[in-house]
CSV table of C-alpha atoms in Angstrom, one decimal:
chain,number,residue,atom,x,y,z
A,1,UNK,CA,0.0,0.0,0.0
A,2,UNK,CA,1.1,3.9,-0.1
A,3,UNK,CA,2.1,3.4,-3.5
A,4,UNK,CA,2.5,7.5,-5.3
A,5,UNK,CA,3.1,7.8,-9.0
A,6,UNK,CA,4.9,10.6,-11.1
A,7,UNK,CA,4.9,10.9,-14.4
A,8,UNK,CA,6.8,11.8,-16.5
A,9,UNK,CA,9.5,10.4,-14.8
A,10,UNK,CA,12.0,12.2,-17.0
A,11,UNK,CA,11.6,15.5,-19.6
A,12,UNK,CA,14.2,17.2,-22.0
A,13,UNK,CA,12.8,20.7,-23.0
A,14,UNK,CA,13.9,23.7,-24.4
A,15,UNK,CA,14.3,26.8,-22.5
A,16,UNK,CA,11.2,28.8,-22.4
A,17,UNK,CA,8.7,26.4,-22.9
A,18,UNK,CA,6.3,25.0,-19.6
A,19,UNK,CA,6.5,21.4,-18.4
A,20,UNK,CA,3.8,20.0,-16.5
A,21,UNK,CA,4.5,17.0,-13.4
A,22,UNK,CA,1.9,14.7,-12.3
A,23,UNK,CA,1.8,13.2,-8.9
A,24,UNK,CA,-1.3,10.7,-7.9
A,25,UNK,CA,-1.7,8.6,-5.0
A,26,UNK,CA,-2.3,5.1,-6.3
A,27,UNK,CA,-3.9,3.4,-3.5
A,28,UNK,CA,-4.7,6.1,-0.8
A,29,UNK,CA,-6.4,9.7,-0.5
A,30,UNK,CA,-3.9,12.5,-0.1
A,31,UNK,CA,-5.2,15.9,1.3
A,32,UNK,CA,-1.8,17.1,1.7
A,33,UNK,CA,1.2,16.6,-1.4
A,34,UNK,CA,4.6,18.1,-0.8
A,35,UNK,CA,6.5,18.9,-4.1
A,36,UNK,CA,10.5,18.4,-3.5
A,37,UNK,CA,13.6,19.8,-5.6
A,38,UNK,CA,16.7,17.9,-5.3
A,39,UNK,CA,20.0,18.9,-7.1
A,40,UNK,CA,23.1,16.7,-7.4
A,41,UNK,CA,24.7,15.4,-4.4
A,42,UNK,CA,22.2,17.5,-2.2
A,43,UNK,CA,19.5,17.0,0.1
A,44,UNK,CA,15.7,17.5,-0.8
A,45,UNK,CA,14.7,20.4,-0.7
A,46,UNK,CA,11.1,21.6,0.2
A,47,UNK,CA,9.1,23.8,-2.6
A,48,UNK,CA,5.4,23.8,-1.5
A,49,UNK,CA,2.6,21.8,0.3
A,50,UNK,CA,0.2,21.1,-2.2
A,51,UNK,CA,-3.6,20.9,-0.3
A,52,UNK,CA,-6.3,19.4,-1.7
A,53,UNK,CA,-9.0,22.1,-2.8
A,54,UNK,CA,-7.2,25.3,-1.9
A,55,UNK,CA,-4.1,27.0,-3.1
A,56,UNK,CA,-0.7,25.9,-2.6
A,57,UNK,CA,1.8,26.7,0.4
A,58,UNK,CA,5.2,27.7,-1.1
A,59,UNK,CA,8.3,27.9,0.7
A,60,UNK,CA,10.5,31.0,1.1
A,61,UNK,CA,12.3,31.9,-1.9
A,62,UNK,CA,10.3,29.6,-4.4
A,63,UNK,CA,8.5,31.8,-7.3
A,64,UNK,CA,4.5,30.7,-7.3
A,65,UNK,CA,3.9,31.6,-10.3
A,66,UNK,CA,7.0,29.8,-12.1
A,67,UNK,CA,6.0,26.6,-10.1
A,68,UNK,CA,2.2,26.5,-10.9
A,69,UNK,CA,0.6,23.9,-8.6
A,70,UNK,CA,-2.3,22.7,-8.9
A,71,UNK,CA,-4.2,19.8,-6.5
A,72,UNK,CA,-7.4,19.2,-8.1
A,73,UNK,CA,-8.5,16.2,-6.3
A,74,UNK,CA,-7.4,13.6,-3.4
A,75,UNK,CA,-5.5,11.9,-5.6
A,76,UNK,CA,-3.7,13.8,-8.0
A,77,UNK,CA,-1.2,16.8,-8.0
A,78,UNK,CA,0.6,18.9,-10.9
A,79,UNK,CA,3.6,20.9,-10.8
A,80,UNK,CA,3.9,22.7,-13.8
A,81,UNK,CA,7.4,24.5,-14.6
A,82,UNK,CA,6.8,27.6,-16.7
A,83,UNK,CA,9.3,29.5,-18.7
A,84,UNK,CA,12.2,26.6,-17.6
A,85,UNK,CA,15.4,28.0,-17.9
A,86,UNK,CA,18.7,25.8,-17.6
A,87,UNK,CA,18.7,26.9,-13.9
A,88,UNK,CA,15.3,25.2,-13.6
A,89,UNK,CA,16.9,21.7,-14.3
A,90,UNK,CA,16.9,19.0,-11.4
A,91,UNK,CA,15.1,16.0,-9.8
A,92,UNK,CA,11.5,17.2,-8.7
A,93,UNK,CA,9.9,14.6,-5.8
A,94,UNK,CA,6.4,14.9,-4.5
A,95,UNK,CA,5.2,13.2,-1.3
A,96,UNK,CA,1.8,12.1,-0.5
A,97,UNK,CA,0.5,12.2,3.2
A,98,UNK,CA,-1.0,9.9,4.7
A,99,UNK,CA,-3.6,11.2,7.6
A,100,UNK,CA,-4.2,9.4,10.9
A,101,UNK,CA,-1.2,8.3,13.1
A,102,UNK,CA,1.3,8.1,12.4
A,103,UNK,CA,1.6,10.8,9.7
A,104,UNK,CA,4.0,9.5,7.6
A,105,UNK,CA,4.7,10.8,3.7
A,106,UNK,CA,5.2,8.0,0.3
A,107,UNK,CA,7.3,10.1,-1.9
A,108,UNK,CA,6.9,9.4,-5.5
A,109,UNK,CA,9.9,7.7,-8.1
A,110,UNK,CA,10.8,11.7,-9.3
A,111,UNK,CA,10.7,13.3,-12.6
A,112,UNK,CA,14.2,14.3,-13.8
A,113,UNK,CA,14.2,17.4,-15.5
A,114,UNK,CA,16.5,18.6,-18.3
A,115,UNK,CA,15.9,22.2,-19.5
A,116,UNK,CA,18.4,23.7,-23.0
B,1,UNK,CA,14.0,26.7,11.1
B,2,UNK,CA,15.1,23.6,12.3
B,3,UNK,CA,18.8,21.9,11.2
B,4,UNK,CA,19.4,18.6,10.4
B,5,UNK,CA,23.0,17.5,10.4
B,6,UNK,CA,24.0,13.7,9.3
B,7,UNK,CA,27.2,11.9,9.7
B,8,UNK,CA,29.1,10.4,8.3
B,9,UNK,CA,28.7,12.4,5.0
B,10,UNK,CA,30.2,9.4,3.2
B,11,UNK,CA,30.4,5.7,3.4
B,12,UNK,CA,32.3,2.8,2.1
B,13,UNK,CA,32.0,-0.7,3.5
B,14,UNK,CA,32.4,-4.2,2.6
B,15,UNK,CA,29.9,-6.4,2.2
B,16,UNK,CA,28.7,-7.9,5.7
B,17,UNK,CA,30.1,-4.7,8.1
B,18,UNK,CA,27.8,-3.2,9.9
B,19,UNK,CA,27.7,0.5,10.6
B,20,UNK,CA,26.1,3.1,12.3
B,21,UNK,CA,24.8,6.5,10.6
B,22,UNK,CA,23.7,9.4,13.2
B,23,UNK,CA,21.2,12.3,12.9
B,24,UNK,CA,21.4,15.7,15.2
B,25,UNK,CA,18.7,18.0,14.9
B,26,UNK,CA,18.3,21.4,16.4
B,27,UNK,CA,15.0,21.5,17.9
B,28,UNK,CA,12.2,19.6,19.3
B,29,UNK,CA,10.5,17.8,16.5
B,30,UNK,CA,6.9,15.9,16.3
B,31,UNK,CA,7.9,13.4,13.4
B,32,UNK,CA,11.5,11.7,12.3
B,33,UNK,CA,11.7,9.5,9.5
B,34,UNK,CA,14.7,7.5,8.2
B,35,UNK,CA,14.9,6.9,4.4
B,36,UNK,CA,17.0,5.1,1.7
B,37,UNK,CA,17.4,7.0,-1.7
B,38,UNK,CA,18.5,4.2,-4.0
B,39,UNK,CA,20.7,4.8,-6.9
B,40,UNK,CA,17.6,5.8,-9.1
B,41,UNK,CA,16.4,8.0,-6.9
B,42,UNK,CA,13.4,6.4,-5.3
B,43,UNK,CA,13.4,6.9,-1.7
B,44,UNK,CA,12.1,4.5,0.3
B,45,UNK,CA,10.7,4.5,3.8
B,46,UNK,CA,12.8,2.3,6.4
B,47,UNK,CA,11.0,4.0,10.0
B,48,UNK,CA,9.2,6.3,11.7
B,49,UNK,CA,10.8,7.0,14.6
B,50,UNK,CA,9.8,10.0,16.8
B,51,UNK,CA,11.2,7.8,19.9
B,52,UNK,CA,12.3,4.8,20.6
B,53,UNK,CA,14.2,2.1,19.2
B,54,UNK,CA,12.4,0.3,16.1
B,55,UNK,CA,14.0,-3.0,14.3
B,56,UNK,CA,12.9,-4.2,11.0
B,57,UNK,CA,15.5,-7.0,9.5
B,58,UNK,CA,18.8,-6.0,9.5
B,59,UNK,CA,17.8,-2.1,10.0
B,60,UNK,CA,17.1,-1.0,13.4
B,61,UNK,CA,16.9,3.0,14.5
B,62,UNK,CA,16.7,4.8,18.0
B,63,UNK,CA,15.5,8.3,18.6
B,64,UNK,CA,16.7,10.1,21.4
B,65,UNK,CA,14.2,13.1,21.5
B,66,UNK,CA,15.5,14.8,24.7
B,67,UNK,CA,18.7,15.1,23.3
B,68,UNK,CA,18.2,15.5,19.4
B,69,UNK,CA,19.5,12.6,18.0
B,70,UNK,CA,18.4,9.6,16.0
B,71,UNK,CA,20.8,6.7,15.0
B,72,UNK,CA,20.5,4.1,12.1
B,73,UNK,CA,22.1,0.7,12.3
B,74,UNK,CA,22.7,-1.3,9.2
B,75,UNK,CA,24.1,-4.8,10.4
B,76,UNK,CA,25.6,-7.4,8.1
B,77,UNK,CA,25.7,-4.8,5.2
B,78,UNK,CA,24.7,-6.1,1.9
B,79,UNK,CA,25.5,-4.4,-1.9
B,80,UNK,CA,21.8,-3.5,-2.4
B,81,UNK,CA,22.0,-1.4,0.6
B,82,UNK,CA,24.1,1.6,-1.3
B,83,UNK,CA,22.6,4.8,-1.7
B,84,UNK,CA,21.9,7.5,0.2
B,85,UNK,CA,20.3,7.6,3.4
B,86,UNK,CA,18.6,10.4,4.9
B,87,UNK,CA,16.6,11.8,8.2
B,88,UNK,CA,14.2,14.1,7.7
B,89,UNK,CA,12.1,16.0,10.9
B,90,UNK,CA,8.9,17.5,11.3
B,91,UNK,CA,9.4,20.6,14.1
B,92,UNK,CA,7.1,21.9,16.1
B,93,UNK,CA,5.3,23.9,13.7
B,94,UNK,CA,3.3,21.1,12.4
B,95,UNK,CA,1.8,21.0,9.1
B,96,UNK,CA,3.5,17.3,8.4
B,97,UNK,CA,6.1,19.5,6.4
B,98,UNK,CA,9.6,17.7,6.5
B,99,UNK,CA,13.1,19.2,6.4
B,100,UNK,CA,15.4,16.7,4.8
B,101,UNK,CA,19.5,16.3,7.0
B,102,UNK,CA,22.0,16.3,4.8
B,103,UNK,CA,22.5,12.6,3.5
B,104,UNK,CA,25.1,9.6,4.1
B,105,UNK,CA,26.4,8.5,0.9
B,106,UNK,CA,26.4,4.6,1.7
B,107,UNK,CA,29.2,2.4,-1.0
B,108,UNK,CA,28.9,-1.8,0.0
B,109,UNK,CA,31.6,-3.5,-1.7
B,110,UNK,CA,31.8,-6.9,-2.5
């Protein structure tokens, strides 16, 4: 069980264009995703906390309106990059939340994203 | 916000050593979870550990929560345990929102 998808799980694009992530909880209703950047050899790095029904939660220092998010129902969540530049390329990870105790989070396989 | 230090940064054993990889955080936290990024990227969930001590196989963790540490143990260490591990903490301003430590880079050699 816990099982969270992502698709695509890898992009090339060229700079300027918009690439859109999906994130779904397979087998469980998520009223919270988390959407994660992770560059080389780093850790994860929290963008936003996606909520089911409302508008996303971003982080300090992450653009809302370059990272579009969108969390349309309990089981599905969509990052969408716009304008990528080169700087935009990296591994994006959502996370799904489970409620109840404990709260734990089921991160996805990641979507690696190339931008030229 | 909160810190999350992890040591050792890097990790080479051979196969069948055990080790011990430790976690310091800077604050009181609600939630601690241990993962395993494998070399594709996928991380996996090994415990949730707030407190306690927790064994599952050859993995077992303790939290010290009082004094803001968590420890991973990986005995009899096997080649499909590479990767990276990390703990991540939910502090005390809720919201299930997790702050990732900085990694152990974990190399089993044959």
């Amino acid at each position: 069980g816990a099982v969270v998808s992502q698709h695509p799980s890898r992009v090339i694009c060229k700079s300027g264009t918009s690439v859109k992530i999906e994130c779904r909880s397979l087998d469980f209703q998520a009223t919270t995703m988390f959407w994660y950047r992770q560059f080389p050899k780093q850790s994860l790095m929290l963008m936003a906390t996606s909520n089911e029904g409302s508008k996303a939660t971003y982080e300090q220092g992450v653009e809302k309106d370059k990272f579009l998010i969108n969390h349309a129902s309990l089981t599905l969540s969509t990052l969408t990059v716009t304008s990528a530049h080169p700087e935009d390329s990296s591994f994006y990870i959502c996370s799904a939340g489970t409620s109840g105790y404990p709260e734990t989070q089921y991160f996805g396989p990641g979507t690696r994203l190339l931008v030229l | 916000g909160i810190q999350v230090e992890q040591s050792p940064p890097d990790l080479i054993l051979q196969e069948g050593a055990n080790s011990t990889l430790r976690c310091n955080f800077s604050d009181s936290v609600n939630n601690l979870q241990w993962f395993h990024q494998n070399p594709w990227g996928q991380l996996i969930n090994l415990f949730y550990i707030p407190s306690g001590t927790k064994q599952n196989g050859r993995l077992s963790a303790t939290t010290v929560a009082t004094e803001r540490y968590s420890l991973l143990y990986i005995s009899s260490s096997q080649t499909t345990d590479s990767g990276v591990y990390f703990c991540a903490v939910e502090g005390g301003g809720g919201g299930n929102k997790l702050t990732f430590g900085t990694g152990t880079q974990l190399k089993v050699e044959l």
